[in-house]
Amino acid sequence: MDGLQIQMESIFPSIQKFTPKITPFSVYEIFQYEGEPMDGKSHEDIQPNSLTTWLNNPASHYDQQNGTATVFLQILRLDREPDNSLPIGEDLFKEIFSSHGLDPFILYLVAHESHGRYHSRSASGQQAHCIESFYVNSVSAMLLWSFNTASQETFAIIIPRSSNSVDKINEIYDKFLNTLGQQKALVKYPWFLHLVSVIEQVLWLDTVLGFELKHIRHIEQRTRHGSWNSTENPPSLPELTWISEKIGFTNAALANASRQADLMLNLLTVEGLAPSEQDSDRWKINTDPNQSEEEKAKEAAILLRTQITIRKGDISYLQKRAENQSSVIFSLISQKDTEANLEIAKSAKTDSSAMKIIAVMTMLFLPGTFFATLFAVPTLRWDQNPVVSDRFWVYLVFTLPSTLLILILYKGWKNVIVYGLGLDKLGKIYHEWSQKRGSAFKF
């Protein structure tokens, strides 16, 4: 174990959480009796305290009356808890991990849920007698396994995701086991789980692209910017907002699909599945019924590679359509906003006209009202001579200072508002300056 592996293994406990499980574990096995075809069996009742013994002695729990059974594959299922912890004791997990020769670097990948694949071979010597470690993390599940090149036995741990946007956790696991059963004749090869993972992801990819194509067609029909005509009314602003969210989800789904397609092509480059560069007919399908299982697997890999390449073209095509709809939706929303602003402007104009009429009417009646009020003042005696009383100055003493006071208060209040806004702006400038000045002294 080199220094990097030691460092990664030491980091693992500080990142990955564990929740010891009290319920039974599930293990799926592919086994074979001598002279009989491969078979698969799922064990659902393995208690935590007997898990290590069960995994280390796989042939002991098969009926010996039929002969000695050789278990070529064991898959332990671990479902992550809602807090992302693994449902197993930390010591038990490490014991199982190390007893099957898995590369400690994979612990770091598991803790960080790193996307992609990893492969290493133990440094014990010759390839014919070593342990190979593999790691694959896709949209459906995390899979880590070791392959003993001498005994051709595989031990794997599968950590299915809670959902892959198509299936829930149990459906993901059941479909994976179904594909295992279909391909179990290839279980003696180290790349067996690579092939199973690719087949599962190709099926997932076909389903996702079918969903997203349906969504894009519906959006094109509603926006009327596409090859799909609609007799429905144009979408309202709330519906456009909802469509905008949907096209955002579609863009994200297509980006994820593209990522998974790249991973699948990467998995098919593994030794044993990749076509030989020297073979000029490496893309040609051989229909010879007497092919070996390995040759059949290579033929399957060619078909899968072709399918994935076609799907990558479909993804690019759908992404362009989705991006076009994103632009259309943005333009339609802007148009709806403009129409709404025009309506507001019209309403404001109508309100302004009404206020203008009120102001004009007020101006017309204001002089008459003023003089009527003034002439009704008791200090003006219209039936006497002189008309203006010697106490008329009292009216002026109260009126003129009050008018002046109101003007001063108005001006003062206006200055307070402006000055307050200025203080807020000055405070923001000072805050930004102090942050920049403070960061300049940080090392």
PDB file of N, CA, C and O in Angstrom, residues 19-27 44-55 76 78 87-93 95-96:
ATOM      1  N   THR A  19     -24.293   3.710  10.273  1.00  0.00           N
ATOM      2  CA  THR A  19     -25.414   3.434  11.177  1.00  0.00           C
ATOM      3  C   THR A  19     -25.547   1.917  11.295  1.00  0.00           C
ATOM      4  O   THR A  19     -26.064   1.263  10.383  1.00  0.00           O
ATOM      5  N   PRO A  20     -25.020   1.315  12.367  1.00  0.00           N
ATOM      6  CA  PRO A  20     -25.071  -0.145  12.505  1.00  0.00           C
ATOM      7  C   PRO A  20     -26.481  -0.686  12.315  1.00  0.00           C
ATOM      8  O   PRO A  20     -27.446  -0.162  12.875  1.00  0.00           O
ATOM      9  N   LYS A  21     -26.594  -1.725  11.529  1.00  0.00           N
ATOM     10  CA  LYS A  21     -27.884  -2.287  11.143  1.00  0.00           C
ATOM     11  C   LYS A  21     -28.261  -3.457  12.045  1.00  0.00           C
ATOM     12  O   LYS A  21     -27.422  -4.290  12.371  1.00  0.00           O
ATOM     13  N   ILE A  22     -29.521  -3.499  12.435  1.00  0.00           N
ATOM     14  CA  ILE A  22     -29.996  -4.614  13.253  1.00  0.00           C
ATOM     15  C   ILE A  22     -30.893  -5.553  12.442  1.00  0.00           C
ATOM     16  O   ILE A  22     -31.216  -6.646  12.889  1.00  0.00           O
ATOM     17  N   THR A  23     -31.279  -5.092  11.250  1.00  0.00           N
ATOM     18  CA  THR A  23     -32.099  -5.943  10.380  1.00  0.00           C
ATOM     19  C   THR A  23     -31.196  -6.775   9.475  1.00  0.00           C
ATOM     20  O   THR A  23     -30.025  -6.430   9.268  1.00  0.00           O
ATOM     21  N   PRO A  24     -31.712  -7.863   8.893  1.00  0.00           N
ATOM     22  CA  PRO A  24     -30.875  -8.738   8.057  1.00  0.00           C
ATOM     23  C   PRO A  24     -30.344  -8.042   6.811  1.00  0.00           C
ATOM     24  O   PRO A  24     -30.952  -7.111   6.284  1.00  0.00           O
ATOM     25  N   PHE A  25     -29.212  -8.548   6.321  1.00  0.00           N
ATOM     26  CA  PHE A  25     -28.613  -8.063   5.086  1.00  0.00           C
ATOM     27  C   PHE A  25     -29.087  -8.921   3.916  1.00  0.00           C
ATOM     28  O   PHE A  25     -29.554 -10.051   4.090  1.00  0.00           O
ATOM     29  N   SER A  26     -28.953  -8.352   2.729  1.00  0.00           N
ATOM     30  CA  SER A  26     -29.311  -9.061   1.502  1.00  0.00           C
ATOM     31  C   SER A  26     -28.046  -9.304   0.678  1.00  0.00           C
ATOM     32  O   SER A  26     -27.269  -8.377   0.435  1.00  0.00           O
ATOM     33  N   VAL A  27     -27.859 -10.554   0.253  1.00  0.00           N
ATOM     34  CA  VAL A  27     -26.709 -10.928  -0.572  1.00  0.00           C
ATOM     35  C   VAL A  27     -27.215 -11.755  -1.757  1.00  0.00           C
ATOM     36  O   VAL A  27     -28.004 -12.694  -1.575  1.00  0.00           O
ATOM     37  N   GLU A  44     -31.930 -13.147   1.754  1.00  0.00           N
ATOM     38  CA  GLU A  44     -32.456 -11.932   2.366  1.00  0.00           C
ATOM     39  C   GLU A  44     -32.413 -11.933   3.883  1.00  0.00           C
ATOM     40  O   GLU A  44     -32.861 -10.976   4.518  1.00  0.00           O
ATOM     41  N   ASP A  45     -31.917 -12.963   4.511  1.00  0.00           N
ATOM     42  CA  ASP A  45     -32.051 -13.100   5.966  1.00  0.00           C
ATOM     43  C   ASP A  45     -30.703 -13.299   6.661  1.00  0.00           C
ATOM     44  O   ASP A  45     -30.599 -14.058   7.624  1.00  0.00           O
ATOM     45  N   ILE A  46     -29.670 -12.652   6.207  1.00  0.00           N
ATOM     46  CA  ILE A  46     -28.345 -12.811   6.805  1.00  0.00           C
ATOM     47  C   ILE A  46     -28.209 -11.823   7.959  1.00  0.00           C
ATOM     48  O   ILE A  46     -28.244 -10.605   7.759  1.00  0.00           O
ATOM     49  N   GLN A  47     -28.041 -12.328   9.158  1.00  0.00           N
ATOM     50  CA  GLN A  47     -27.940 -11.479  10.340  1.00  0.00           C
ATOM     51  C   GLN A  47     -26.575 -10.780  10.402  1.00  0.00           C
ATOM     52  O   GLN A  47     -25.568 -11.318   9.927  1.00  0.00           O
ATOM     53  N   PRO A  48     -26.532  -9.571  10.962  1.00  0.00           N
ATOM     54  CA  PRO A  48     -25.267  -8.821  11.012  1.00  0.00           C
ATOM     55  C   PRO A  48     -24.131  -9.586  11.687  1.00  0.00           C
ATOM     56  O   PRO A  48     -22.980  -9.494  11.235  1.00  0.00           O
ATOM     57  N   ASN A  49     -24.438 -10.336  12.751  1.00  0.00           N
ATOM     58  CA  ASN A  49     -23.364 -11.029  13.480  1.00  0.00           C
ATOM     59  C   ASN A  49     -22.821 -12.252  12.742  1.00  0.00           C
ATOM     60  O   ASN A  49     -21.802 -12.826  13.130  1.00  0.00           O
ATOM     61  N   SER A  50     -23.498 -12.681  11.675  1.00  0.00           N
ATOM     62  CA  SER A  50     -23.015 -13.828  10.907  1.00  0.00           C
ATOM     63  C   SER A  50     -22.651 -13.450   9.472  1.00  0.00           C
ATOM     64  O   SER A  50     -22.368 -14.334   8.658  1.00  0.00           O
ATOM     65  N   LEU A  51     -22.657 -12.154   9.167  1.00  0.00           N
ATOM     66  CA  LEU A  51     -22.416 -11.717   7.789  1.00  0.00           C
ATOM     67  C   LEU A  51     -21.002 -12.080   7.324  1.00  0.00           C
ATOM     68  O   LEU A  51     -20.817 -12.599   6.214  1.00  0.00           O
ATOM     69  N   THR A  52     -20.006 -11.821   8.161  1.00  0.00           N
ATOM     70  CA  THR A  52     -18.625 -12.100   7.770  1.00  0.00           C
ATOM     71  C   THR A  52     -18.414 -13.583   7.507  1.00  0.00           C
ATOM     72  O   THR A  52     -17.795 -13.974   6.504  1.00  0.00           O
ATOM     73  N   THR A  53     -18.932 -14.430   8.389  1.00  0.00           N
ATOM     74  CA  THR A  53     -18.803 -15.881   8.210  1.00  0.00           C
ATOM     75  C   THR A  53     -19.485 -16.334   6.925  1.00  0.00           C
ATOM     76  O   THR A  53     -18.958 -17.174   6.180  1.00  0.00           O
ATOM     77  N   TRP A  54     -20.658 -15.784   6.661  1.00  0.00           N
ATOM     78  CA  TRP A  54     -21.410 -16.133   5.448  1.00  0.00           C
ATOM     79  C   TRP A  54     -20.610 -15.777   4.198  1.00  0.00           C
ATOM     80  O   TRP A  54     -20.490 -16.578   3.265  1.00  0.00           O
ATOM     81  N   LEU A  55     -20.064 -14.562   4.167  1.00  0.00           N
ATOM     82  CA  LEU A  55     -19.340 -14.114   2.975  1.00  0.00           C
ATOM     83  C   LEU A  55     -18.030 -14.865   2.777  1.00  0.00           C
ATOM     84  O   LEU A  55     -17.604 -15.091   1.637  1.00  0.00           O
ATOM     85  N   LEU A  76     -23.222  -7.815  -2.007  1.00  0.00           N
ATOM     86  CA  LEU A  76     -23.832  -7.337  -0.763  1.00  0.00           C
ATOM     87  C   LEU A  76     -24.512  -6.002  -1.034  1.00  0.00           C
ATOM     88  O   LEU A  76     -23.891  -5.071  -1.557  1.00  0.00           O
ATOM     89  N   LEU A  78     -26.146  -2.523   0.170  1.00  0.00           N
ATOM     90  CA  LEU A  78     -26.173  -1.530   1.246  1.00  0.00           C
ATOM     91  C   LEU A  78     -26.933  -0.301   0.745  1.00  0.00           C
ATOM     92  O   LEU A  78     -26.538   0.298  -0.265  1.00  0.00           O
ATOM     93  N   PRO A  87     -25.639   1.672   6.173  1.00  0.00           N
ATOM     94  CA  PRO A  87     -26.336   0.886   7.202  1.00  0.00           C
ATOM     95  C   PRO A  87     -25.529  -0.335   7.651  1.00  0.00           C
ATOM     96  O   PRO A  87     -25.977  -1.481   7.530  1.00  0.00           O
ATOM     97  N   ILE A  88     -24.363  -0.107   8.198  1.00  0.00           N
ATOM     98  CA  ILE A  88     -23.497  -1.194   8.636  1.00  0.00           C
ATOM     99  C   ILE A  88     -22.496  -0.606   9.626  1.00  0.00           C
ATOM    100  O   ILE A  88     -22.165   0.589   9.560  1.00  0.00           O
ATOM    101  N   GLY A  89     -22.026  -1.413  10.552  1.00  0.00           N
ATOM    102  CA  GLY A  89     -21.019  -0.939  11.487  1.00  0.00           C
ATOM    103  C   GLY A  89     -19.707  -0.642  10.771  1.00  0.00           C
ATOM    104  O   GLY A  89     -19.330  -1.332   9.820  1.00  0.00           O
ATOM    105  N   GLU A  90     -19.000   0.367  11.234  1.00  0.00           N
ATOM    106  CA  GLU A  90     -17.755   0.763  10.574  1.00  0.00           C
ATOM    107  C   GLU A  90     -16.725  -0.368  10.606  1.00  0.00           C
ATOM    108  O   GLU A  90     -16.087  -0.670   9.582  1.00  0.00           O
ATOM    109  N   ASP A  91     -16.552  -1.014  11.747  1.00  0.00           N
ATOM    110  CA  ASP A  91     -15.573  -2.100  11.866  1.00  0.00           C
ATOM    111  C   ASP A  91     -15.938  -3.277  10.968  1.00  0.00           C
ATOM    112  O   ASP A  91     -15.070  -3.878  10.330  1.00  0.00           O
ATOM    113  N   LEU A  92     -17.238  -3.604  10.917  1.00  0.00           N
ATOM    114  CA  LEU A  92     -17.690  -4.701  10.066  1.00  0.00           C
ATOM    115  C   LEU A  92     -17.448  -4.385   8.598  1.00  0.00           C
ATOM    116  O   LEU A  92     -16.997  -5.236   7.822  1.00  0.00           O
ATOM    117  N   PHE A  93     -17.727  -3.144   8.201  1.00  0.00           N
ATOM    118  CA  PHE A  93     -17.515  -2.738   6.811  1.00  0.00           C
ATOM    119  C   PHE A  93     -16.045  -2.843   6.435  1.00  0.00           C
ATOM    120  O   PHE A  93     -15.693  -3.389   5.373  1.00  0.00           O
ATOM    121  N   GLU A  95     -13.758  -4.661   7.837  1.00  0.00           N
ATOM    122  CA  GLU A  95     -13.337  -6.065   7.854  1.00  0.00           C
ATOM    123  C   GLU A  95     -13.705  -6.752   6.540  1.00  0.00           C
ATOM    124  O   GLU A  95     -12.884  -7.469   5.945  1.00  0.00           O
ATOM    125  N   ILE A  96     -14.939  -6.532   6.089  1.00  0.00           N
ATOM    126  CA  ILE A  96     -15.377  -7.127   4.824  1.00  0.00           C
ATOM    127  C   ILE A  96     -14.568  -6.560   3.663  1.00  0.00           C
ATOM    128  O   ILE A  96     -14.138  -7.288   2.762  1.00  0.00           O
TER     129      ILE A  96
END
